[in-house]
Coordinates of C-alpha atoms in Angstrom, one line a residue:
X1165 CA -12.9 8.2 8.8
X1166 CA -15.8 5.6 8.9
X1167 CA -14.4 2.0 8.2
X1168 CA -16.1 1.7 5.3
X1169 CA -14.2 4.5 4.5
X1170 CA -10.8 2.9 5.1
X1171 CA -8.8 0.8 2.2
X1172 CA -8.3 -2.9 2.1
X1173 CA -4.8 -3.4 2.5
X1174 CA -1.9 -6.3 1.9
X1175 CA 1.0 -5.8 3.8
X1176 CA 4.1 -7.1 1.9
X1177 CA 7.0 -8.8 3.8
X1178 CA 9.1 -5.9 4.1
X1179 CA 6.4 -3.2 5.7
X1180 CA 7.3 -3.3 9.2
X1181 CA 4.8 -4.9 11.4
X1182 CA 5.2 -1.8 13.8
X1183 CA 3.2 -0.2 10.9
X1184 CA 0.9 -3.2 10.0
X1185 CA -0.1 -3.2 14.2
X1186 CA -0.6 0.8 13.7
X1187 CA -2.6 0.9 10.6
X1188 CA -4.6 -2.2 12.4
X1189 CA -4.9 0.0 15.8
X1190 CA -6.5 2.6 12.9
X1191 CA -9.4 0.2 12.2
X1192 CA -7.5 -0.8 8.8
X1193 CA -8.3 -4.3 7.2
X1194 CA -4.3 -5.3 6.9
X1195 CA -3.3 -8.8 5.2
X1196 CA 0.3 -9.8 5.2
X1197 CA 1.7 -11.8 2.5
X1198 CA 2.7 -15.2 3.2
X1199 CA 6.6 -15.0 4.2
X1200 CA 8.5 -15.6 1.2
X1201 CA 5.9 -14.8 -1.3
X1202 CA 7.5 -13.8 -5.1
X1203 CA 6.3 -10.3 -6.2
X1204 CA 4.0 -12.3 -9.2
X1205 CA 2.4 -14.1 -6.2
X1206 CA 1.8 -10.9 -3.9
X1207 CA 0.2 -9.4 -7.5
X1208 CA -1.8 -12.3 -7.6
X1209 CA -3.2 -12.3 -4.3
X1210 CA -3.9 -8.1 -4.3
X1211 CA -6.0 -8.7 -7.2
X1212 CA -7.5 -11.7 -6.1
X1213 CA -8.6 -10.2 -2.7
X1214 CA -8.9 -6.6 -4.2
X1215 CA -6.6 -5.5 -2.0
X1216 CA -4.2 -2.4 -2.3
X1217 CA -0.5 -3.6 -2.2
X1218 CA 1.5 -2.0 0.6
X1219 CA 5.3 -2.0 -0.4
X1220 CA 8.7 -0.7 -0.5
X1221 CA 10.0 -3.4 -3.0
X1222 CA 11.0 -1.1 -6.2
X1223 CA 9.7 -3.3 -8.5
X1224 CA 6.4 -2.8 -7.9
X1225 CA 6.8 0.9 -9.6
X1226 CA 7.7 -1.3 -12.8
X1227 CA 5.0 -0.4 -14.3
X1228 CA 5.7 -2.6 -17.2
X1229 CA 6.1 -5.3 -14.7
X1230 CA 3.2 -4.5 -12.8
X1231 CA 0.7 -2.2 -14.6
X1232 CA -1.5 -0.5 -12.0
X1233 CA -4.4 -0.4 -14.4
X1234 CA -4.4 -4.0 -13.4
X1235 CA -4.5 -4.1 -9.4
X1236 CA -6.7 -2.4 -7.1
X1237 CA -3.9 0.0 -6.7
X1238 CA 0.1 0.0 -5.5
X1239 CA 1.5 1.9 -2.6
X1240 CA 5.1 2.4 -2.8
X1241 CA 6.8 4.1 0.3
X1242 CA 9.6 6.0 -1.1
X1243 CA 10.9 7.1 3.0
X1244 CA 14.1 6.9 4.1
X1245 CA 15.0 6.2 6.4
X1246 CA 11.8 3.7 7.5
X1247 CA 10.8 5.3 10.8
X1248 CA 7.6 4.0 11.2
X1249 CA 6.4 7.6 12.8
X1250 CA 6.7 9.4 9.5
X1251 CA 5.6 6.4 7.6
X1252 CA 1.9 6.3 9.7
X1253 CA 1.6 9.8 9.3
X1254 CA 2.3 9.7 5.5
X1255 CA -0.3 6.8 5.0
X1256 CA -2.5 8.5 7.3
X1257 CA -2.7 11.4 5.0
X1258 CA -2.7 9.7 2.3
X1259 CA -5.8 7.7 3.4
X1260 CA -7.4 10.9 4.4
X1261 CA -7.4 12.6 0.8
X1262 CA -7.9 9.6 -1.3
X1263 CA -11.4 7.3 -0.8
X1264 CA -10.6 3.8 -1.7
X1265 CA -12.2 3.4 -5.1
X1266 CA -9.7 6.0 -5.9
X1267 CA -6.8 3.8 -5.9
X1268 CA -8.1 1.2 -8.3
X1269 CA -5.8 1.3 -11.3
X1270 CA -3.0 3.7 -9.7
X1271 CA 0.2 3.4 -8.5
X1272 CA 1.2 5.8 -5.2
X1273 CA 4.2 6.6 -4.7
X1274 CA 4.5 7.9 -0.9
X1275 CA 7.5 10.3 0.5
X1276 CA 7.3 12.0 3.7
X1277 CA 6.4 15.2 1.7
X1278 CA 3.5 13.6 -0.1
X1279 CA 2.3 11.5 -2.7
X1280 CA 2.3 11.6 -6.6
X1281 CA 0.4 9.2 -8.6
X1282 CA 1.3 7.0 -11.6
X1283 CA -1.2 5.3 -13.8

C-alpha cells in the first residue's frame, strides 16, 4: 500500500496510543484529538481536516447523532477485549480492501471478524 493509498486518520482519546504509534510505524497520517475534546468537537475537527474518525466511543454509531453522510467516514472498533494485536490487524485489513475515498459518507463498524458498513 502506497501512502497515497493510506487514509487520513484522527485518533480519538480512547484509541490506544499503542495503536496510534503502530498505524504511524505503517506510514498512516494519525491526528489525536485534543485530550478532553466533546464528541461535537472531534465531529468538527474530522470534517474540518477530512479526516476519518478512529473510535470506540458508541455514540459515534448514532447515526442520528452523527450522520456519516456528513464526515469523511467513522471507524468504530467494536473488539473486545482491546488487544491492540487484533485491533492492527483488523484496521490493517480493513485498510487493505477499502481505498480512502471509499469511506467518505460511511460508518465502519470493525470486529475482529470483519467489518460491516452503515450509511
Amino acid at each position: 500500500m502506497f501512502y497515497s493509498d493510506k487514509p487520513n486518520l484522527l485518533s480519538d482519546e480512547n484509541v490506544p496510543a499503542k495503536l496510534t504509534e503502530l498505524l504511524r510505524q505503517k506510514g498512516f497520517n494519525v491526528n489525536i484529538v485534543p485530550l478532553g475534546s466533546t464528541d461535537r468537537q472531534i465531529s468538527k475537527i474530522a470534517k474540518e481536516k477530512s479526516r476519518i474518525m478512529l473510535t470506540f466511543d458508541k455514540h459515534f454509531i448514532n447515526r442520528r447523532l452523527f450522520p456519516p453522510k456528513e464526515h469523511p467516514g467513522i471507524i468504530f472498533m467494536d473488539i473486545h477485549p482491546p488487544k491492540i494485536d487484533v485491533l492492527f490487524l483488523s484496521l490493517l485489513k480493513l485498510f487493505d480492501k477499502v481505498k480512502p475515498a471509499e469511506f467518505k459518507g460511511k460508518l465502519f463498524i470493525v470486529s475482529s471478524f470483519g467489518f460491516r458498513i452503515k450509511e
